Tab-separated table of C-alpha atoms in Angstrom:
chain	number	residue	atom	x	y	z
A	1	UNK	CA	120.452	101.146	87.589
A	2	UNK	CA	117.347	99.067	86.647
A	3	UNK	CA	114.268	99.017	88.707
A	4	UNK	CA	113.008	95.714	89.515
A	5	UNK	CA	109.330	96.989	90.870
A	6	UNK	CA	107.638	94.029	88.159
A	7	UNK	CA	110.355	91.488	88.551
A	8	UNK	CA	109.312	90.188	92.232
A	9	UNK	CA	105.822	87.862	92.829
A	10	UNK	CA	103.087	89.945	94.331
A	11	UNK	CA	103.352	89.258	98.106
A	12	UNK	CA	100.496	91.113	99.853
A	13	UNK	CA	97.192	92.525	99.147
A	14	UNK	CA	96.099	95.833	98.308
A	15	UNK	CA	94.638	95.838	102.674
A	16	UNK	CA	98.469	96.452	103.058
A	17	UNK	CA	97.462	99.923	101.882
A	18	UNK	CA	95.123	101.309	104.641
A	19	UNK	CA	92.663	100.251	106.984
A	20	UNK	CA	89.905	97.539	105.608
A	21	UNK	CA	89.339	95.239	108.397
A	22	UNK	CA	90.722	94.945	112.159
A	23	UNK	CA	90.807	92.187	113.845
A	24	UNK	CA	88.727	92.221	116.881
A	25	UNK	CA	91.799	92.974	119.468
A	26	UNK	CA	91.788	95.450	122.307
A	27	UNK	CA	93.626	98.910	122.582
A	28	UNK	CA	95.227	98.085	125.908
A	29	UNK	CA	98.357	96.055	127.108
A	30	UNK	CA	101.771	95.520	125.485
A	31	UNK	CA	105.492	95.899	126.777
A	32	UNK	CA	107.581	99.137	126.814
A	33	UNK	CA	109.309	100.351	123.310
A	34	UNK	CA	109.758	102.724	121.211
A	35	UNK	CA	105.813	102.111	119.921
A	36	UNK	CA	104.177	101.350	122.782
A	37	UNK	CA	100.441	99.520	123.039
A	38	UNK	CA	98.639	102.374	125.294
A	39	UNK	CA	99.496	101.148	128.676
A	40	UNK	CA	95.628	102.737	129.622
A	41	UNK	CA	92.585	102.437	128.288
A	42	UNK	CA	91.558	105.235	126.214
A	43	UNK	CA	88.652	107.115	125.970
A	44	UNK	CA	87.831	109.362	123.137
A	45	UNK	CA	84.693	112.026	122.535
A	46	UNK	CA	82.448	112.319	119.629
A	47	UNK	CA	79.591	113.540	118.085
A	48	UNK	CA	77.726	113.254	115.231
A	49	UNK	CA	78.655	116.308	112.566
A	50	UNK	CA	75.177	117.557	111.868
A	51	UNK	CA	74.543	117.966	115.806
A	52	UNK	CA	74.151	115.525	118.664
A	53	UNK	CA	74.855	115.396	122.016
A	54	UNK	CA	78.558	113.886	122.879
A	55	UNK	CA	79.100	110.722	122.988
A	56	UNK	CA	82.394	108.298	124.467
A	57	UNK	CA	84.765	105.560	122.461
A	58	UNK	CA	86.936	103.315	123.597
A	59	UNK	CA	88.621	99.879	123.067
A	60	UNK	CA	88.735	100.562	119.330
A	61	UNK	CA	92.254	99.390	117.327
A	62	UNK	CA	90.849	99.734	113.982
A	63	UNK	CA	88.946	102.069	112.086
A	64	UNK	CA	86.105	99.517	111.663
A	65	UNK	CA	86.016	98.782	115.457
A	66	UNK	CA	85.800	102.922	115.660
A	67	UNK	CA	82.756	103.326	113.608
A	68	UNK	CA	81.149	100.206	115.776
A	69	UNK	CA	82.133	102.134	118.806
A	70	UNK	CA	80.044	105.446	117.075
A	71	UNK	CA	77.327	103.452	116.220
A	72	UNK	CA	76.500	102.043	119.633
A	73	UNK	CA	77.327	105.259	121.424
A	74	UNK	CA	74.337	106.920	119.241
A	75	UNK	CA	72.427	104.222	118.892
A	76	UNK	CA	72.619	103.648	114.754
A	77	UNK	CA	74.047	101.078	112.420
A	78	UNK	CA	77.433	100.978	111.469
A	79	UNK	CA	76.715	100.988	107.707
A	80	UNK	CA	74.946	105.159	108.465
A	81	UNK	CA	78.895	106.195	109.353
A	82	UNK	CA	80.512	107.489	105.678
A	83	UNK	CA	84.040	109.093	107.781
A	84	UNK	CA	84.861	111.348	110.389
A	85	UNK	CA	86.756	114.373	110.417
A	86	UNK	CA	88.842	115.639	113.360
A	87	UNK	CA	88.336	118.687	115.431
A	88	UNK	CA	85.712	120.233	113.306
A	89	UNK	CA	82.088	118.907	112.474
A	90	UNK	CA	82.584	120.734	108.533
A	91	UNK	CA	83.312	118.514	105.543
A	92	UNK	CA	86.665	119.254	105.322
A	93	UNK	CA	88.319	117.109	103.349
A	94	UNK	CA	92.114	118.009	105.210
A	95	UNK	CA	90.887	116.464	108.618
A	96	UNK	CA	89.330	113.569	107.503
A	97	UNK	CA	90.603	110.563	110.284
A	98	UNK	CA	93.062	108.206	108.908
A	99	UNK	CA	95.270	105.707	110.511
A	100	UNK	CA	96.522	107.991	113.133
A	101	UNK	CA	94.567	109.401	115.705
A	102	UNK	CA	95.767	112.314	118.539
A	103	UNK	CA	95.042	111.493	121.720
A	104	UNK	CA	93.285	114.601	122.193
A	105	UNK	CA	91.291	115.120	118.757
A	106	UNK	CA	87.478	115.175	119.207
A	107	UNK	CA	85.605	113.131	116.621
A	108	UNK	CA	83.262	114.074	114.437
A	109	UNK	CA	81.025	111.565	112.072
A	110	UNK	CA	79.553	112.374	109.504
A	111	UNK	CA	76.190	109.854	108.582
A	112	UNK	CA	74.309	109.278	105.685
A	113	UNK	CA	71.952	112.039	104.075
A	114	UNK	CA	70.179	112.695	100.628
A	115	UNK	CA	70.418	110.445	98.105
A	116	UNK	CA	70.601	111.928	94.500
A	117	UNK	CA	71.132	110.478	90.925
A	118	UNK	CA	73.613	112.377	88.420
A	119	UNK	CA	73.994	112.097	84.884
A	120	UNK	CA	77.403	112.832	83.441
A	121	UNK	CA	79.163	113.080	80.281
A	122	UNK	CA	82.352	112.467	80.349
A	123	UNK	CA	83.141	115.769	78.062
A	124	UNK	CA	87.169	115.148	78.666
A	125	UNK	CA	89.646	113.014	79.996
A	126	UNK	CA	89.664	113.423	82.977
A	127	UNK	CA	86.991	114.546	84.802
A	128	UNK	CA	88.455	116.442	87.019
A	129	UNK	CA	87.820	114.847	90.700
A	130	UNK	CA	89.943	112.990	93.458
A	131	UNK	CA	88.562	109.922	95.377
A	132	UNK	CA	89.278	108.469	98.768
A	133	UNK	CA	87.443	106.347	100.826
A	134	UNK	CA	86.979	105.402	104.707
A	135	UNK	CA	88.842	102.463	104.726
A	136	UNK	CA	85.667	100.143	105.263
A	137	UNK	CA	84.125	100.411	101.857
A	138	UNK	CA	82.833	103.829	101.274
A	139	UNK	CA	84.457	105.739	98.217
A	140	UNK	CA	83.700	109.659	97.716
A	141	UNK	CA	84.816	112.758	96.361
A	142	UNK	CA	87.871	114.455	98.417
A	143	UNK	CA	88.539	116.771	95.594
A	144	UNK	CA	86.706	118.201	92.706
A	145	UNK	CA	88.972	120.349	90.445
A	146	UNK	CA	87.948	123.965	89.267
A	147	UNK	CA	86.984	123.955	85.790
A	148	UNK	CA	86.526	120.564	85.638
A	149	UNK	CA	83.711	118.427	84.339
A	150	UNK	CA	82.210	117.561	87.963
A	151	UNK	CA	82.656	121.000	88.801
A	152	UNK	CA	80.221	122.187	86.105
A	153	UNK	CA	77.360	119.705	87.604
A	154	UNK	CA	76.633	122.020	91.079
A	155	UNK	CA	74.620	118.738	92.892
A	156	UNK	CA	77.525	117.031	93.013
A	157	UNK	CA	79.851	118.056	96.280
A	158	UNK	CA	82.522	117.250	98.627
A	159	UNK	CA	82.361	114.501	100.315
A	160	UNK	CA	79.388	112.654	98.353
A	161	UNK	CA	79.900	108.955	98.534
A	162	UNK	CA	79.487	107.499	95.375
A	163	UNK	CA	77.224	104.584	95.671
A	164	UNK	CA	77.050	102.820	92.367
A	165	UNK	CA	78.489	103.767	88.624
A	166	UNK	CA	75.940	103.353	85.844
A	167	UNK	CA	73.930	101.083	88.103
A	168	UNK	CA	76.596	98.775	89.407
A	169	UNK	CA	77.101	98.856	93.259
A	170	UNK	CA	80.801	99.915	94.399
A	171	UNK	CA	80.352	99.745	98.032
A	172	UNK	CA	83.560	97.373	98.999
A	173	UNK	CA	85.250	99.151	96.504
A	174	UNK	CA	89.035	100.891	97.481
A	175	UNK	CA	89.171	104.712	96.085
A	176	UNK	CA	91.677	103.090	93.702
A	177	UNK	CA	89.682	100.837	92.074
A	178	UNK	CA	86.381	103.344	91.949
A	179	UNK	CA	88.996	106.230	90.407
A	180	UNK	CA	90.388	103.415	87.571
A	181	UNK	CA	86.410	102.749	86.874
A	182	UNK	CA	85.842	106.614	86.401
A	183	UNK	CA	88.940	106.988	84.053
A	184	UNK	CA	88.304	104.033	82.058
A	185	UNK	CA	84.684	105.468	81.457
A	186	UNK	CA	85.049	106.615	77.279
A	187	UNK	CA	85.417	110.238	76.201
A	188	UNK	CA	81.823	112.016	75.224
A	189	UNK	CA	80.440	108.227	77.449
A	190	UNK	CA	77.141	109.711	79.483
A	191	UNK	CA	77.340	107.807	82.528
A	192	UNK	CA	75.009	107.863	86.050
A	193	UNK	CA	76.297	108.067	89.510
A	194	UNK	CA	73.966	107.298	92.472
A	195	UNK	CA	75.591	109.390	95.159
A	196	UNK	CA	75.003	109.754	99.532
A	197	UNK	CA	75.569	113.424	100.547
A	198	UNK	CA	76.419	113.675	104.149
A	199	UNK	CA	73.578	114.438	106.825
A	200	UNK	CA	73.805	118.394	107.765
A	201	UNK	CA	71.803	120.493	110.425
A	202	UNK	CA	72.417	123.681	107.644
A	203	UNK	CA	74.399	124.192	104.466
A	204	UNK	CA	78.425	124.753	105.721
A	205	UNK	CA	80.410	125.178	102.512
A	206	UNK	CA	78.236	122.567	100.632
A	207	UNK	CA	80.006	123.538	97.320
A	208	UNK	CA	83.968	123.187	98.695
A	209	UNK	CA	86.525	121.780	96.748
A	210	UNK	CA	88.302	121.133	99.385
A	211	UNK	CA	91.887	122.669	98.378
A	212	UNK	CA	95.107	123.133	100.550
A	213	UNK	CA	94.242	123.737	104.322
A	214	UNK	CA	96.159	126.229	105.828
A	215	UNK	CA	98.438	123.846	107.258
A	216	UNK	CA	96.743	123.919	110.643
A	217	UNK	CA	97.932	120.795	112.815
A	218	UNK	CA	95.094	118.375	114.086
A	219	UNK	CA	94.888	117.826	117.799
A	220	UNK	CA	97.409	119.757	120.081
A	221	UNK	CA	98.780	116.567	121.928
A	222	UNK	CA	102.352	115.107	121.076
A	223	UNK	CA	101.108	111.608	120.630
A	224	UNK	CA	98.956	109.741	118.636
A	225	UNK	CA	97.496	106.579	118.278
A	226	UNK	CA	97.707	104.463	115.297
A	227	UNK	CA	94.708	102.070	113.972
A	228	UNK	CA	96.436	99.168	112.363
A	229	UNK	CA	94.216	96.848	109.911
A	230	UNK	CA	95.829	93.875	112.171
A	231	UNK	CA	96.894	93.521	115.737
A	232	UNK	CA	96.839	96.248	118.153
A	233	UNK	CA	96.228	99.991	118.007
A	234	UNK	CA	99.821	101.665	119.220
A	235	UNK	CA	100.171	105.001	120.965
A	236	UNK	CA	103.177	106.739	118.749
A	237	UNK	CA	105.648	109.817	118.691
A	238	UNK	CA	103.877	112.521	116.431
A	239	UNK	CA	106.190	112.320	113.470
A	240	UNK	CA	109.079	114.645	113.169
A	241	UNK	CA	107.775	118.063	110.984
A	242	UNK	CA	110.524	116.624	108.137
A	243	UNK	CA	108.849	113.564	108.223
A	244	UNK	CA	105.108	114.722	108.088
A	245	UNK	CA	106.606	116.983	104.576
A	246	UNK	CA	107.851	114.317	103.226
A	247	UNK	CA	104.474	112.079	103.401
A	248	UNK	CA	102.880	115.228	102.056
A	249	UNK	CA	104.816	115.509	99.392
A	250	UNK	CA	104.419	111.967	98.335
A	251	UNK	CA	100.581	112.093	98.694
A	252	UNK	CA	100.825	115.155	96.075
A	253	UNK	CA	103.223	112.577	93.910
A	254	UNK	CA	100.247	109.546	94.304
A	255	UNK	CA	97.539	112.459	93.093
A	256	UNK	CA	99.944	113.323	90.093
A	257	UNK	CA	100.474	109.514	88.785
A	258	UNK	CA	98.000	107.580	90.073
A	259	UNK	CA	94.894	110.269	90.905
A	260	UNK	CA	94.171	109.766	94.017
A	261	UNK	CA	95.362	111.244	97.741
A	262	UNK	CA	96.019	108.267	100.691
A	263	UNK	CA	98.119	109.720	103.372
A	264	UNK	CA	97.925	106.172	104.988
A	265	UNK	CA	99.310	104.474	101.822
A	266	UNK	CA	102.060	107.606	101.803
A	267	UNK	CA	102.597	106.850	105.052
A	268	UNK	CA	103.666	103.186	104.199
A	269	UNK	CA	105.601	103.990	100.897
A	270	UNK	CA	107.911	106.579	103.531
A	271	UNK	CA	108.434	103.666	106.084
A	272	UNK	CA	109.673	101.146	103.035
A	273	UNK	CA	111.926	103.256	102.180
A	274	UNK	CA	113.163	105.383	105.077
A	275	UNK	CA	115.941	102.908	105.796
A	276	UNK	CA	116.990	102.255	101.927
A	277	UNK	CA	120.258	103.235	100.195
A	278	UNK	CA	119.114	102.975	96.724
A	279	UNK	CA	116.368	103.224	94.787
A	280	UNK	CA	116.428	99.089	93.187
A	281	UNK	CA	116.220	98.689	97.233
A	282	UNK	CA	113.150	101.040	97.660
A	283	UNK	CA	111.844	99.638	94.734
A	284	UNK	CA	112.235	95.624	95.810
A	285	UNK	CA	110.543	96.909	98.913
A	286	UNK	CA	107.595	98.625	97.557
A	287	UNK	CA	106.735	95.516	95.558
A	288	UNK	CA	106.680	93.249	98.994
A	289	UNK	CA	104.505	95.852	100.635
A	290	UNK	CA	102.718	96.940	97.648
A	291	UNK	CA	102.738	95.231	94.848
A	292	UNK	CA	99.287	94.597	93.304
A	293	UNK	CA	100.213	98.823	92.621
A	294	UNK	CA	102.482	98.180	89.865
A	295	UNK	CA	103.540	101.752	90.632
A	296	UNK	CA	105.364	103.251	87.337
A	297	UNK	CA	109.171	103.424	87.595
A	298	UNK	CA	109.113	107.372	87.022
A	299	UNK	CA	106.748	107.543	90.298
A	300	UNK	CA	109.178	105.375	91.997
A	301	UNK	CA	112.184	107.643	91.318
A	302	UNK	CA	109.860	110.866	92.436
A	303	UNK	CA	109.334	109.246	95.523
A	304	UNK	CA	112.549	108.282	96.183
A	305	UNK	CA	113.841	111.651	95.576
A	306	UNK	CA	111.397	113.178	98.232
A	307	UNK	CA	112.471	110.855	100.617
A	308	UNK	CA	116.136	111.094	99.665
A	309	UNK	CA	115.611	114.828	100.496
A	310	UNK	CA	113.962	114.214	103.625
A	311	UNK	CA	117.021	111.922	104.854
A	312	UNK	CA	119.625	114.485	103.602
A	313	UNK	CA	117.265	116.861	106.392
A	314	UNK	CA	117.810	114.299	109.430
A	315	UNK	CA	114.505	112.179	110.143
C-alpha cells in the first residue's frame, strides 16, 4: 500500500513540533472535560541549579512564559535561562522539562556559564552527538556518544549550548536544523563551535553522556500540566505506562533516522496516529501535522509498528 507522506501540500510549520512561542494567555479557567484548563491557579517552586534560594511560578502556559516567570522570580534576564531539569539541580539530560509538567515537580534552571571556543575535525561521519534544544532557541548537546569524535575533545560536555558553528550565530535555531548543519559539515572539514556551559556551584558529572536513566518517573503526582505553544496550558491524566513506552520507543526511532531525541515531537507523532487504521492514514496525518519533516517512508512504517503494538496492548 503506497505511502502518500510527499503527496499532500505542507500545512503547518515546523512550531507544530514543540514549544517555540506561547501566546500570552493565562493558566486558569476553562469548562470541565476530559483535559481540563486547571480550574486553580497554580503555583510551582524553583531554583536556580547551581544554588539559590527558592523561588515561586505561576500563570505560565508556555515554556517561554515559564522562563519569564524564572527570570523575574530571581531577578535575571530571560535570555541567562538555557533549560530546566525536573526534580534534580544535575545536568541530566533524562529530566530535562518538556511540554508536560507534574504538578508536583520542583524546577530547576540551569543559567548561562563559561564560554569556550572548540576546534573540531570532523574525522568521520558522524560525529557522534545528539542535539535538543529548549524550545525558545537554545540548541545543545543531550548526548555525546562513546567513542565518538566529540567524545575525544574532553571541553566539550553535556548540556553545552552551542552558540554559533564556524562563526555563524544559531541561536533561533530548532535542534533539527543545528543537527542537519553538523552532518552536512564535510568529512576531515575542521570546523569551530562557540559553546555556553551551564553555571555550576562545583563539578557534578561534568563529563556525562547522559545515557539511559534508570527509568525513574519524574514527579510523584498523577497529573500533569501541559505547556501548549498556543492557547492554554491544560492539567492532564499522566499517560497510561503503554502509552509513555510507546513515545519512548518512537523517540529511540527519531534518534535512529533523523539524529535527534524530541519526546514532545514523539509525543505528537503518537497522538496522529493513535486513532489510525492504516499506515497511508498515519502517514496523510503526519504530513498535516508535520510536514516540513519529510519523514522517510521506512521511519513511517517503524513508527507505525510501535504504535500498532501499543494499540494491540489497550491504550
Amino acid at each position: 500500500m503506497p505511502l502518500r507522506l510527499r503527496g499532500k501540500k505542507k500545512a503547518k510549520s515546523k512550531e507544530t513540533a514543540g514549544l517555540v512561542k506561547g501566546e500570552p494567555t493565562g493558566a486558569g479557567g476553562g469548562s470541565p472535560s476530559a483535559s481540563l484548563a486547571p480550574a486553580r491557579r497554580l503555583v510551582f517552586h524553583a531554583q536556580l541549579a547551581h544554588g539559590s534560594a527558592t523561588g515561586r511560578v505561576e500563570g505560565f502556559s508556555s515554556i517561554q512564559e515559564l522562563y519569564a516567570q524564572i527570570a523575574g522570580a530571581f531577578e535575571i534576564s530571560p535570555s541567562e535561562i538555557l533549560y530546566c531539569t525536573l526534580n534534580t539541580p544535575r545536568i541530566d539530560m533524562e529530566r530535562l522539562l518538556g511540554g508536560q509538567l507534574g504538578l508536583e515537580d520542583f524546577i530547576f534552571a540551569h543559567v548561562k556559564g563559561i564560554k569556550k571556543e572548540v576546534n573540531v575535525c570532523k574525522s568521520e561521519d558522524s560525529l557522534g552527538v545528539t542535539i535538543t534544544d529548549n524550545g525558545v532557541g537554545y540548541a545543545f548537546i543531550k548526548r555525546i556518544k562513546d567513542g565518538g569524535v566529540i567524545d575525544s575533545i574532553k571541553t566539550i560536555c553535556v548540556g553545552d549550548h552551542i552558540e554559533s558553528i564556524n562563526g555563524e550565530n544559531i541561536v533561533g535555531w530548532r535542534h533539527y536544523d543545528v543537527a542537519k548543519k553538523l552532518k552536512e559539515l564535510k568529512k576531515e572539514e575542521l570546523f569551530t563551535m562557540n559553546l555556553i556551559e551551564p553555571k555550576k556551584a562545583f563539578e557534578i558529572e561534568p563529563r556525562s553522556k547522559a545515557g539511559k536513566s534508570s527509568g525513574e518517573k519524574i514527579g510523584s503526582g498523577r497529573a500533569t500540566l501541559r505547556l501548549r505553544s498556543k492557547g492554554p496550558a491544560t492539567v492532564e491524566e499522566m499517560p497510561s505506562e503503554t502509552k509513555a513506552k510507546a513515545i519512548e520507543k518512537i523517540d529511540d526511532v527519531l534518534e535512529l533516522y533523523m539524529g535527534i531525541r524530541d519526546i514532545d515531537l514523539a509525543t505528537t507523532m503518537f497522538e496522529a496516529g493513535k486513532d489510525k487504521v492504516n499506515p497511508d492514514e498515519f502517514a496523510v496525518a503526519l504530513d498535516e501535522t508535520l510536514g516540513d519533516f519529510a519523514f522517510p517512508d521506512e521511519f513511517v512504517f517503524d513508527v507505525w509498528g510501535v504504535i500498532g503494538d501499543a494499540k494491540r496492548r489497550g491504550l
